[in-house]
Coordinates of C-alpha atoms in Angstrom, one line a residue:
M10 CA -9.6 33.8 30.1
S11 CA -8.4 36.5 32.4
D12 CA -5.3 34.7 33.4
E13 CA -4.1 34.2 29.8
L14 CA -1.6 36.5 28.1
I15 CA -3.6 38.4 25.5
L16 CA -1.8 38.9 22.2
T17 CA -1.7 42.3 20.7
D18 CA -3.2 42.8 17.3
Q19 CA 0.3 43.1 15.8
E20 CA 1.4 39.8 17.4
R21 CA -1.7 38.0 16.2
W22 CA -1.3 39.4 12.7
L23 CA 2.3 38.2 12.5
A24 CA 1.3 34.7 13.5
Q25 CA -1.5 34.8 11.0
R26 CA 0.7 35.9 8.1
I27 CA 3.4 33.3 8.8
T28 CA 0.8 30.5 9.2
L29 CA -1.1 31.4 6.1
R30 CA 2.0 31.4 4.0
Y31 CA 3.1 27.9 5.3
V32 CA -0.4 26.4 4.9
L33 CA -1.1 27.7 1.4
T34 CA 2.4 26.7 0.1
A35 CA 1.9 23.3 1.6
Q36 CA -1.5 22.9 -0.3
A37 CA 0.2 23.8 -3.5
I38 CA 2.8 21.0 -2.9
L39 CA -0.2 18.7 -2.2
L40 CA -1.6 19.4 -5.6
V41 CA 1.7 18.4 -7.3
S42 CA 2.7 15.4 -5.1
G43 CA -0.9 14.1 -5.1
F44 CA -0.9 14.0 -8.9
L45 CA 2.4 12.1 -8.9
G46 CA 0.9 9.6 -6.4
I47 CA -2.0 8.9 -8.8
L48 CA 0.5 8.3 -11.7
L49 CA 2.4 5.9 -9.5
R50 CA -0.7 3.9 -8.5
D51 CA -1.9 3.8 -12.0
S52 CA 1.5 2.7 -13.4
Q53 CA 1.9 -0.1 -10.9
A54 CA -1.6 -1.3 -11.8
G55 CA -0.6 -1.4 -15.5
V56 CA -2.7 1.6 -16.3
G57 CA -0.4 4.0 -18.2
R58 CA 2.8 2.3 -17.4
L59 CA 5.7 4.6 -16.6
G60 CA 9.3 3.8 -17.5
T61 CA 11.1 2.1 -14.7
N62 CA 13.5 5.0 -13.8
W63 CA 10.6 7.5 -14.2
F64 CA 8.6 5.5 -11.7
Y65 CA 11.3 5.5 -9.1
A66 CA 12.1 9.2 -9.7
L67 CA 8.5 10.2 -9.3
M68 CA 8.2 7.9 -6.2
T69 CA 11.1 9.8 -4.7
A70 CA 9.5 13.2 -5.4
H71 CA 6.0 12.0 -4.3
G72 CA 7.3 10.5 -1.0
L73 CA 9.2 13.6 0.2
G74 CA 6.8 16.1 -1.3
A75 CA 3.6 14.6 0.2
F76 CA 5.2 13.6 3.5
V77 CA 7.3 16.5 4.4
G78 CA 6.4 19.2 1.9
W79 CA 2.6 18.9 2.4
A80 CA 1.7 17.1 5.7
G81 CA 4.8 18.2 7.6
F82 CA 4.9 21.7 6.3
S83 CA 1.2 22.2 7.0
V84 CA 1.4 21.2 10.7
M85 CA 4.7 23.0 11.2
G86 CA 3.0 26.2 10.1
L87 CA -0.2 25.5 12.1
S88 CA 1.9 25.1 15.3
F89 CA 2.5 28.9 15.2
W90 CA -1.2 29.6 15.0
V91 CA -1.9 27.1 17.8
F92 CA 0.5 29.1 20.0
A93 CA -1.3 32.3 19.0
E94 CA -4.7 30.8 19.9
I95 CA -3.6 30.0 23.4
G96 CA -1.8 33.3 24.0
F97 CA 1.8 32.5 23.2
P98 CA 3.3 35.2 21.0
L99 CA 6.0 34.5 18.4
R100 CA 8.7 36.8 19.7
P101 CA 11.4 38.4 17.4
F102 CA 14.0 35.7 17.8
G103 CA 11.5 32.9 17.1
R104 CA 10.0 34.9 14.3
V105 CA 13.4 35.0 12.5
F106 CA 13.7 31.2 12.8
A107 CA 10.1 30.7 11.6
E108 CA 10.9 32.8 8.5
L109 CA 14.2 30.9 8.0
T110 CA 12.3 27.6 8.3
Y111 CA 9.9 28.6 5.5
W112 CA 12.6 29.5 3.0
L113 CA 14.8 26.5 3.8
M114 CA 11.8 24.1 3.3
V115 CA 10.8 25.8 0.0
L116 CA 14.4 25.6 -1.3
G117 CA 14.7 22.0 -0.2
V118 CA 11.4 20.9 -1.8
A119 CA 12.3 22.8 -5.0
G120 CA 15.7 21.1 -5.2
I121 CA 14.1 17.7 -4.7
V122 CA 11.7 18.3 -7.5
V123 CA 14.4 19.4 -9.9
S124 CA 16.8 16.6 -9.0
T125 CA 14.1 13.9 -9.5
V126 CA 11.7 15.2 -12.2
V127 CA 14.3 17.0 -14.3
M128 CA 17.6 15.3 -13.5
H129 CA 16.0 11.8 -12.9
F130 CA 17.5 11.0 -9.5
A131 CA 15.6 7.9 -8.5
G132 CA 17.2 6.7 -5.3
S133 CA 13.9 6.5 -3.4
W134 CA 12.7 9.1 -0.9
V135 CA 14.4 7.2 1.9
F136 CA 17.6 7.0 -0.2
L137 CA 19.1 4.1 1.7
Y138 CA 22.9 4.3 1.8
P139 CA 24.8 3.7 -0.5
L140 CA 22.0 3.5 -3.2
P141 CA 22.3 7.2 -4.4
F142 CA 25.9 6.5 -5.6
H143 CA 24.8 3.5 -7.8
S144 CA 22.6 4.9 -10.5
A145 CA 23.1 2.2 -13.2
G146 CA 23.7 5.1 -15.5
Q147 CA 20.2 6.6 -14.9
W148 CA 21.4 9.8 -13.2
G149 CA 24.6 11.7 -12.7
K150 CA 26.7 13.0 -9.8
A151 CA 25.1 16.4 -10.1
A152 CA 21.6 15.0 -9.5
T153 CA 22.8 13.1 -6.5
A154 CA 24.6 16.1 -5.0
L155 CA 21.5 18.4 -5.6
F156 CA 19.1 15.8 -4.1
L157 CA 21.3 15.4 -1.0
T158 CA 21.8 19.1 -0.6
S159 CA 18.1 19.7 -0.9
V160 CA 17.3 17.1 1.8
L161 CA 19.9 18.8 4.0
F162 CA 18.0 22.1 3.5
V163 CA 14.8 20.3 4.6
G164 CA 16.6 18.9 7.7
L165 CA 18.0 22.3 8.6
S166 CA 14.5 23.8 8.2
I167 CA 13.3 21.2 10.8
V168 CA 16.0 22.3 13.2
T169 CA 15.2 26.0 12.8
W170 CA 11.5 25.2 13.3
C171 CA 12.4 23.4 16.5
V172 CA 14.3 26.4 17.7
A173 CA 11.3 28.7 17.0
V174 CA 8.9 26.3 18.7
L175 CA 11.0 25.9 21.8
H176 CA 11.7 29.6 22.1
T177 CA 7.9 30.3 21.9
A178 CA 7.0 27.4 24.3
V179 CA 9.2 28.8 27.2
S180 CA 8.0 32.4 26.8
P181 CA 6.5 34.4 29.7
A182 CA 3.1 33.1 28.5
L183 CA 4.1 29.8 30.1
H184 CA 3.5 31.3 33.6
A185 CA 6.3 29.2 35.0
V186 CA 7.4 30.2 38.4
S187 CA 11.1 29.4 37.9
K188 CA 13.2 31.6 35.6
K189 CA 15.7 28.7 34.8
W190 CA 15.3 27.6 31.2
T191 CA 15.7 23.9 32.1
N192 CA 12.9 24.1 34.6
R193 CA 10.7 26.1 32.1
L194 CA 11.4 23.4 29.5
G195 CA 10.2 20.8 31.9
V196 CA 7.1 22.9 32.6
A197 CA 6.4 23.1 28.8
M198 CA 6.7 19.3 28.5
G199 CA 3.9 18.9 31.1
F200 CA 6.0 17.8 34.0
G201 CA 4.1 20.2 36.3
F202 CA 1.1 17.8 36.1
L203 CA 3.3 15.0 37.6
W204 CA 5.6 17.1 39.9
P205 CA 3.6 20.3 40.6
K206 CA 6.0 21.7 43.2
K207 CA 9.2 21.3 41.2
F208 CA 7.6 22.5 37.9
A209 CA 5.2 25.1 39.3
T210 CA 3.1 27.5 37.3
N211 CA 1.1 30.5 38.4
P212 CA -1.7 31.3 37.8
R213 CA -2.6 28.7 35.2
P214 CA -1.2 25.2 34.3
V215 CA 0.5 24.8 30.9
P216 CA -2.1 24.5 28.1
Y217 CA -2.2 21.0 26.7
P218 CA -1.3 21.9 23.1
V219 CA 2.0 23.2 24.3
I220 CA 3.2 19.8 25.5
P221 CA 3.4 17.8 22.2
L222 CA 4.9 20.8 20.4
T223 CA 7.7 21.1 23.1
V224 CA 8.3 17.4 23.1
I225 CA 8.8 17.2 19.3
G226 CA 10.8 20.4 19.2
L227 CA 13.3 18.8 21.6
D228 CA 13.3 15.4 20.0
M229 CA 13.8 16.6 16.5
I230 CA 16.9 18.6 17.3
I231 CA 18.4 15.4 18.8
A232 CA 17.3 13.3 15.9
T233 CA 18.2 15.6 13.0
L234 CA 21.7 16.8 13.8
P235 CA 23.4 13.3 13.3
F236 CA 21.4 12.9 10.1
A237 CA 22.7 16.2 8.8
V238 CA 26.2 15.0 9.4
L239 CA 25.5 11.9 7.4
L240 CA 24.1 14.0 4.5
V241 CA 27.2 16.2 4.5
E242 CA 29.3 13.0 4.3
M243 CA 27.2 11.7 1.4
I244 CA 27.5 15.0 -0.5
V245 CA 31.3 14.7 -0.1
Q246 CA 31.2 11.1 -1.2
T247 CA 29.4 12.0 -4.4
F248 CA 32.6 13.7 -5.6
V249 CA 35.2 11.8 -3.5
P250 CA 34.2 8.1 -3.7
G251 CA 36.9 7.2 -1.2
A252 CA 34.9 8.9 1.5
H253 CA 32.4 6.4 2.9
V254 CA 30.8 5.0 6.0
D255 CA 29.6 1.6 7.0
P256 CA 26.2 0.9 5.3
L257 CA 24.6 -0.5 8.4
L258 CA 25.7 2.4 10.5
A259 CA 24.4 4.8 7.8
K260 CA 21.1 3.0 7.8
N261 CA 20.8 3.3 11.6
V262 CA 21.6 7.0 11.5
L263 CA 19.0 7.5 8.8
W264 CA 16.3 5.9 10.9
W265 CA 17.4 7.6 14.1
F266 CA 16.1 10.6 12.2
G267 CA 13.5 8.8 10.1
H268 CA 11.3 7.5 12.9
P269 CA 11.0 10.8 14.9
V270 CA 10.3 12.7 11.7
V271 CA 7.0 10.7 11.6
Y272 CA 6.1 12.4 14.9
L273 CA 7.1 15.7 13.5
L274 CA 3.8 15.3 11.7
L275 CA 1.8 13.6 14.4
F276 CA 2.7 15.7 17.5
P277 CA 1.8 19.1 16.1
A278 CA -1.4 17.5 14.7
V279 CA -2.1 16.3 18.2
A280 CA -1.7 19.9 19.4
V281 CA -4.4 20.9 16.9
Y282 CA -6.6 18.1 18.2
Y283 CA -6.1 19.2 21.8
L284 CA -7.1 22.7 20.8
L285 CA -10.0 22.2 18.4
V286 CA -11.8 19.0 19.7
P287 CA -12.6 20.6 23.1
R288 CA -13.7 23.8 21.2
Y289 CA -16.1 21.8 18.9
A290 CA -17.3 19.7 21.9
G291 CA -17.9 22.7 24.0
R292 CA -16.1 21.4 27.1
P293 CA -12.5 20.9 28.4
L294 CA -10.3 18.0 27.4
V295 CA -11.4 14.9 29.3
S296 CA -8.6 13.5 31.6
G297 CA -6.1 16.0 30.2
N298 CA -3.8 15.6 33.2
I299 CA -3.5 11.9 32.6
I300 CA -2.2 12.2 29.1
T301 CA 0.9 14.0 30.4
V302 CA 2.1 10.6 31.6
G303 CA 2.3 9.5 27.9
W304 CA 4.2 12.6 26.9
T305 CA 6.8 12.0 29.7
I306 CA 7.4 8.5 28.1
A307 CA 7.4 10.0 24.6
V308 CA 10.1 12.6 25.2
V309 CA 12.6 9.7 25.9
A310 CA 11.3 6.8 23.9
N311 CA 10.7 8.7 20.7
V312 CA 14.3 9.0 19.8
I313 CA 15.5 5.5 20.8
V314 CA 13.1 3.3 18.9
W315 CA 14.5 3.8 15.4
A316 CA 15.6 0.2 15.0
H317 CA 12.1 -1.2 14.3
H318 CA 12.8 0.1 10.8
V319 CA 15.8 -2.3 10.7
Y320 CA 14.1 -5.4 11.9
I321 CA 15.0 -7.4 8.8
D322 CA 18.8 -6.7 9.2
Y323 CA 20.6 -9.3 11.2
P324 CA 24.1 -9.3 9.8
S325 CA 26.6 -11.6 11.5
G326 CA 29.3 -10.0 13.6
S327 CA 27.2 -6.9 14.6
P328 CA 25.1 -6.0 17.6
Q329 CA 22.1 -5.2 15.3
A330 CA 20.1 -8.2 16.3
A331 CA 20.3 -7.2 20.0
I332 CA 19.5 -3.6 19.2
D333 CA 16.4 -4.6 17.1
T334 CA 15.2 -6.9 19.9
A335 CA 15.5 -4.2 22.5
M336 CA 13.6 -1.8 20.3
Q337 CA 10.4 -3.9 20.3
P338 CA 9.2 -3.2 23.8
L339 CA 10.3 0.4 23.6
T340 CA 8.3 0.8 20.4
F341 CA 5.2 -0.7 22.1
S342 CA 5.7 1.9 24.9
L343 CA 5.0 4.7 22.4
T344 CA 1.5 3.3 21.9
I345 CA 0.7 4.6 25.4
V346 CA 0.9 8.2 24.1
S347 CA -1.6 7.5 21.3
A348 CA -3.8 5.4 23.5
L349 CA -4.1 8.0 26.2
S350 CA -4.7 10.8 23.7
L351 CA -7.3 8.9 21.7
Y352 CA -9.1 8.0 25.0
S353 CA -9.1 11.6 26.0
L354 CA -10.2 13.0 22.7
F355 CA -12.9 10.4 22.0
F356 CA -14.4 10.9 25.4
T357 CA -14.3 14.6 25.0
I358 CA -16.6 14.1 22.0
Y359 CA -18.7 11.5 23.7
K360 CA -22.1 12.8 24.9
S361 CA -21.1 16.4 24.1
K362 CA -22.8 18.8 21.8
Y363 CA -20.1 18.3 19.2
Q364 CA -20.3 20.4 16.1
W365 CA -20.5 18.1 13.1
N366 CA -19.5 20.7 10.5
A367 CA -16.8 19.9 7.9
A368 CA -13.9 20.8 10.3
G369 CA -15.4 18.8 13.2
T370 CA -16.1 15.9 11.0
A371 CA -12.6 15.9 9.6
L372 CA -11.2 15.9 13.1
F373 CA -13.4 12.9 14.1
L374 CA -12.5 10.9 11.0
G375 CA -8.9 11.8 11.6
L376 CA -9.1 10.2 15.0
V377 CA -10.7 7.1 13.6
S378 CA -7.8 6.8 11.1
W379 CA -5.3 7.4 13.8
L380 CA -6.7 4.5 15.7
S381 CA -6.9 2.1 12.8
A382 CA -3.4 3.1 11.5
G383 CA -2.1 2.6 15.0
L384 CA -3.5 -0.9 15.1
S385 CA -1.7 -1.8 11.8
G386 CA 1.4 -0.2 13.2
V387 CA 1.4 -2.7 16.1
V388 CA 1.9 -5.4 13.5
N389 CA 4.9 -3.5 12.1
A390 CA 6.3 -3.1 15.6
T391 CA 6.3 -6.8 16.2
I392 CA 9.4 -8.5 14.9
A393 CA 7.8 -11.8 14.0
F394 CA 5.0 -10.0 12.0
D395 CA 7.3 -7.4 10.5
Q396 CA 9.5 -10.1 9.0
V397 CA 6.5 -10.9 6.8
V398 CA 5.1 -7.5 6.0
H399 CA 8.1 -5.2 6.1
N400 CA 8.9 -5.1 2.4
S401 CA 5.3 -5.4 1.2
L402 CA 2.6 -2.9 0.3
W403 CA 1.2 -3.4 3.8
I404 CA 3.7 -0.8 4.9
V405 CA 2.5 1.6 2.2
G406 CA -1.1 1.2 3.3
H407 CA -0.2 1.8 7.0
F408 CA 1.8 4.8 6.1
H409 CA -0.8 6.5 3.9
Q410 CA -3.5 5.9 6.4
M411 CA -1.5 7.7 9.1
A412 CA -0.1 10.5 6.9
L413 CA -3.1 11.2 4.7
L414 CA -6.1 10.1 6.7
N415 CA -4.9 11.3 10.1
I416 CA -2.4 14.2 9.7
G417 CA -3.9 15.3 6.4
F418 CA -7.4 15.5 7.9
V419 CA -6.0 17.7 10.7
A420 CA -4.6 20.0 8.1
F421 CA -8.0 20.1 6.3
A422 CA -9.9 20.7 9.5
A423 CA -7.5 23.6 10.4
V424 CA -8.0 25.2 7.0
Y425 CA -11.8 25.0 7.3
T426 CA -11.7 26.3 10.8
W427 CA -9.2 29.2 10.5
L428 CA -9.0 30.2 6.8
P429 CA -12.0 32.6 7.2
E430 CA -10.1 34.3 10.1
W431 CA -6.8 34.4 8.2
T432 CA -8.4 35.9 5.1
G433 CA -11.2 37.9 6.6
H434 CA -13.7 36.1 4.3
A435 CA -16.4 33.5 5.2
L436 CA -15.8 30.0 4.0
Y437 CA -17.0 29.7 0.4
S438 CA -19.0 26.5 0.8
E439 CA -19.6 24.3 3.8
R440 CA -21.3 21.9 1.5
L441 CA -18.2 21.4 -0.7
A442 CA -16.1 21.1 2.4
K443 CA -18.2 18.2 3.6
Q444 CA -18.1 16.5 0.2
H445 CA -14.4 16.8 0.2
I446 CA -14.0 15.3 3.7
W447 CA -16.4 12.4 3.2
G448 CA -15.2 11.6 -0.4
T449 CA -11.5 11.7 0.6
F450 CA -12.1 9.5 3.7
A451 CA -14.2 7.0 1.7
F452 CA -11.9 6.6 -1.3
A453 CA -8.6 6.9 0.5
T454 CA -9.6 4.4 3.1
A455 CA -10.6 1.9 0.4
N456 CA -7.3 2.5 -1.3
T457 CA -5.5 1.9 2.0
I458 CA -7.3 -1.4 2.6
I459 CA -6.4 -2.6 -0.8
W460 CA -2.7 -1.9 -0.1
L461 CA -3.0 -3.8 3.2
V462 CA -4.6 -6.8 1.4
E463 CA -2.0 -6.8 -1.3
G464 CA 0.7 -6.7 1.3
L465 CA -0.7 -9.7 3.1
Q466 CA -0.7 -11.5 -0.2
G467 CA 3.0 -10.7 -0.6
A468 CA 3.0 -7.8 -3.0
P469 CA 6.4 -6.1 -2.6
R470 CA 6.7 -2.3 -2.1
R471 CA 9.0 -0.1 -4.1
F472 CA 8.5 -2.2 -7.2
A473 CA 7.8 -0.4 -10.5
V474 CA 6.2 -3.6 -11.8
L475 CA 4.8 -6.1 -9.4
P476 CA 6.3 -9.6 -10.1
A477 CA 4.8 -12.3 -12.2
G478 CA 1.7 -10.4 -13.1
H479 CA 0.0 -11.0 -9.7
Y480 CA -2.1 -8.4 -7.9
V481 CA -3.4 -7.0 -11.2
T482 CA -7.1 -6.9 -10.3
L483 CA -6.5 -5.5 -6.8
G484 CA -4.1 -3.0 -8.2
Q485 CA -6.6 -1.7 -10.8
V486 CA -9.3 -1.4 -8.1
G487 CA -6.8 0.5 -6.0
S488 CA -6.0 2.7 -9.0
A489 CA -9.6 3.7 -9.3
M490 CA -9.7 4.5 -5.6
A491 CA -6.6 6.7 -5.9
I492 CA -8.2 8.6 -8.8
G493 CA -11.4 9.0 -6.8
T494 CA -9.3 10.4 -3.9
G495 CA -7.7 12.8 -6.2
L496 CA -10.9 14.0 -7.7
F497 CA -12.3 14.7 -4.2
Q498 CA -9.4 17.2 -3.6
L499 CA -10.8 19.4 -6.3
P500 CA -13.7 20.8 -4.1
F501 CA -11.0 21.5 -1.5
F502 CA -8.8 23.6 -3.8
W503 CA -11.8 25.4 -5.2
N504 CA -13.2 26.1 -1.8
V505 CA -9.8 27.6 -0.7
L506 CA -9.4 29.6 -3.8
Q507 CA -13.0 31.1 -3.7
T508 CA -12.7 31.8 0.0
I509 CA -9.4 33.8 -0.6
R510 CA -11.2 35.7 -3.3
G511 CA -14.1 36.5 -0.9
K512 CA -16.7 34.6 -2.9
T513 CA -19.8 33.0 -1.3
E514 CA -21.7 30.0 -2.7
K515 CA -25.2 30.8 -3.8
A516 CA -27.8 29.2 -1.6
R517 CA -29.3 26.1 -3.1
D518 CA -33.1 25.6 -3.5
R519 CA -33.9 23.0 -0.9
T520 CA -37.5 22.6 -2.0
S521 CA -36.8 20.3 -4.9
P522 CA -37.9 16.7 -4.1
R523 CA -34.8 15.5 -6.1
E524 CA -32.4 17.2 -3.7
W525 CA -30.8 14.9 -1.2
S526 CA -30.0 16.2 2.3
D527 CA -26.4 16.3 3.2
V528 CA -26.9 13.5 5.8
T529 CA -28.5 11.3 3.2
A530 CA -25.8 12.0 0.6
E531 CA -23.1 11.2 3.1
A532 CA -24.7 8.0 4.3
A533 CA -25.1 6.9 0.7
L534 CA -21.5 7.7 0.0
V535 CA -20.3 5.7 3.0
L536 CA -22.5 2.7 1.9
V537 CA -21.0 2.8 -1.6
V538 CA -17.5 2.8 -0.2
L539 CA -18.2 -0.1 2.2
V540 CA -19.6 -2.1 -0.7
L541 CA -16.4 -1.3 -2.8
V542 CA -14.2 -2.2 0.2
G543 CA -16.1 -5.5 0.7
A544 CA -15.8 -6.3 -3.0
A545 CA -12.1 -5.5 -3.0
G546 CA -11.6 -7.8 0.1
V547 CA -13.5 -10.7 -1.6
T548 CA -11.6 -10.2 -4.8
G549 CA -8.3 -10.2 -2.9
W550 CA -9.2 -13.4 -1.1
L551 CA -10.2 -15.1 -4.3
I552 CA -7.0 -14.2 -6.0
G553 CA -4.9 -15.3 -3.0
H554 CA -6.9 -18.5 -2.6
Y555 CA -6.9 -19.7 -6.2
T556 CA -3.6 -18.3 -7.5
D557 CA -1.2 -21.0 -8.7
R558 CA -3.5 -23.9 -7.9
P559 CA -3.1 -26.8 -10.3
T560 CA -6.1 -27.6 -12.5
S561 CA -7.2 -31.2 -12.3
H562 CA -8.7 -31.3 -15.8
P563 CA -7.3 -28.7 -18.2
A564 CA -9.4 -28.1 -21.3
A565 CA -8.3 -30.5 -24.0
S566 CA -8.9 -27.9 -26.7
T567 CA -6.4 -25.4 -25.2
P568 CA -2.8 -26.5 -25.8
A569 CA -0.5 -25.9 -22.8
E570 CA 2.0 -23.1 -23.2
P571 CA 5.7 -24.2 -22.9
A572 CA 7.0 -23.4 -19.4
A573 CA 9.8 -20.8 -19.3
S574 CA 13.1 -22.3 -18.3
P575 CA 14.4 -21.6 -14.8
V576 CA 17.3 -19.6 -16.3
A577 CA 14.9 -17.3 -18.2
V578 CA 12.7 -16.9 -15.1
G579 CA 15.7 -16.2 -13.0
K580 CA 16.8 -13.4 -15.3
Q581 CA 13.5 -11.7 -14.8
V582 CA 13.7 -12.2 -11.0
F583 CA 17.3 -10.8 -11.0
S584 CA 16.0 -7.6 -12.6
S585 CA 12.8 -7.2 -10.7
A586 CA 14.3 -7.9 -7.3
G587 CA 16.8 -5.1 -7.8
C588 CA 20.0 -7.2 -8.0
S589 CA 21.2 -5.1 -10.9
G590 CA 21.6 -2.1 -8.7
C591 CA 24.3 -3.9 -6.5
H592 CA 26.0 -6.5 -8.7
T593 CA 27.8 -6.6 -12.1
L594 CA 26.5 -9.4 -14.3
A595 CA 27.0 -9.0 -18.1
A596 CA 24.2 -11.5 -18.9
A597 CA 21.7 -9.2 -17.1
G598 CA 23.2 -5.9 -18.3
A599 CA 24.0 -5.1 -14.7
T600 CA 26.9 -2.9 -13.7
G601 CA 26.4 -2.4 -9.9
T602 CA 29.4 -2.0 -7.6
V603 CA 27.9 -2.3 -4.2
G604 CA 28.2 -6.1 -4.0
P605 CA 30.6 -8.6 -5.5
N606 CA 31.2 -8.7 -9.3
L607 CA 29.4 -12.0 -10.2
D608 CA 31.2 -12.3 -13.5
Q609 CA 34.4 -12.5 -11.6
K610 CA 33.3 -14.4 -8.5
K611 CA 31.4 -17.1 -10.5
P612 CA 29.4 -18.3 -7.5
P613 CA 27.8 -21.8 -7.6
A614 CA 24.1 -22.0 -7.5
S615 CA 24.2 -23.3 -3.9
L616 CA 26.1 -20.3 -2.7
V617 CA 23.7 -17.9 -4.5
V618 CA 20.7 -19.6 -2.8
E619 CA 22.3 -19.3 0.6
R620 CA 23.2 -15.6 0.1
V621 CA 19.9 -14.6 -1.4
T622 CA 18.0 -16.5 1.3
N623 CA 19.9 -15.3 4.4
G624 CA 21.9 -12.3 3.3
K625 CA 25.3 -11.3 4.5
G626 CA 27.0 -7.9 5.3
A627 CA 25.3 -5.1 3.4
M628 CA 23.2 -7.6 1.4
P629 CA 19.8 -8.1 2.9
S630 CA 17.9 -11.3 3.2
F631 CA 15.3 -11.9 0.5
K632 CA 13.6 -14.6 2.4
G633 CA 9.9 -13.6 2.5
R634 CA 10.4 -11.2 -0.4
L635 CA 11.1 -14.0 -3.0
T636 CA 9.6 -17.4 -3.0
P637 CA 11.9 -20.5 -2.7
A638 CA 11.2 -21.2 -6.4
Q639 CA 12.2 -17.7 -7.4
I640 CA 15.4 -17.9 -5.3
Q641 CA 16.3 -21.2 -7.0
D642 CA 15.6 -19.7 -10.5
V643 CA 17.8 -16.7 -9.9
A644 CA 20.5 -18.9 -8.6
Q645 CA 20.3 -21.1 -11.7
F646 CA 20.5 -17.9 -13.9
V647 CA 23.6 -16.6 -12.1
A648 CA 25.4 -19.9 -12.2
A649 CA 24.6 -20.5 -15.9
S650 CA 25.6 -17.0 -16.8
T651 CA 29.0 -17.1 -15.2
K652 CA 30.3 -20.5 -16.3

């Protein structure tokens, strides 16, 4: 448009070079972290079982690698190209911070891989304080220090990215009338749509993709700096055990950062949606001025809703219960942002001449996944429901659906849209691109549904081995879906590699009667997946419906196996529930120091039942995670072992 600031060839080339480096590095991280994810899914299903510490070490590497190193790093890089596409140049100051962001992220991800895969740090990718300091002899102080330092590098890379984004957003390309940086910041956040006189622009309003990028740039600086202070304290505590903070305070600081970092992925992805969906629909964003209302809410609410990650913590003598309760309506307010954006984007597509190529299809399926993941997120945001699903595989399903099937599909769509321009070569194969998108959506969605069903049946998350042999069938079906998801990434990597090499797929002979059209093949694939999902749902219902039901007439020819004693069962529960990481108990081989030494305290069974059920202080409640029978068994084991 004539009123847009046109980038010079040099400015566009600089944005292209930086974006391409980010995006290609992120896809390499996807290759590694995705493979680790398949290993974890297979192991939990009993297919190629990993050692317990290996499982948790790889879970730590996979979580951070896939979440931040792939999805986050992809959209962080794409943000610079979004700016370039709407005429916002990356100026010298911002360019320095964009380069610094890249290298801090690469160093951070490399350190995380070394500390987990090589040095066996297995404190989980959320590394809840003070877990990293209690390794049960599985990793050393050096591994803890390297892991925490690496996460600090990642955090600093987020801060430098925010600086680069904000510096670019308030550039002269904003067309803000005021020269004050505070007013320009308000313009970049879309306030001009609500208060046009105070936040005036001339000659054009702020482009919609600028708004989510500005909001997350501001929010992540606020969210990350306290988290960086906590990481520094933890690095010091690694070598000076006397230095410590209150565990509940540390947990709140972690999630003060941990919730907005989810939007570090989502908001730049929304900027890509705002740019590409209208382009593929061939018309402006529908009701674009209305969505600015949601972003005005988001800029405030996004950093004060952390406590919905702490709903299960109600320690006596603390204000946590009141904080958690206050966070519930604030969390619901964030759904306004998603609801308005989804309304706008879907109706931009509706009755348009939308281009259903691989990139356009990926964007549409990403929107579908955003909607469905948001609906399961409403469950997590509701305290009464979260008490049931919080520590179950339901959360894993919700998270993967949002991160892989929404954010990931935006990254795939962006690659298919812009890789030809970045490389100067035509896309190698649109056919392979469509196979990749539909195959990934089908198998990953089925895998997610299985996780949700397992979670509703009580399958706990972050367990190397699911308790009591339950969930085996569903887990194995999920393992097959995970492998299928992985296999469908191969066309993507091959497509990217061949495009970079400048290759072009040979045209296929469409005259053969055996050749299916793309539409027929895609429809057949969707049908197969729906059948698999339905079968998985029926299987899950049958398992949940008939598990542990007494049999009225056991076969006379089959002798009954002797039941294990409560003490023996309790020992297994003590180990599988993670009690060994916090308590010392010689009978269980446990040497944890977070909680009381059970050999010394010798608690009676009644006290163990009360503490395990309701929790106290740093000890969480296991009500809902363990059955009453399991709690009684572990209490009998502790009492019998400490007499």
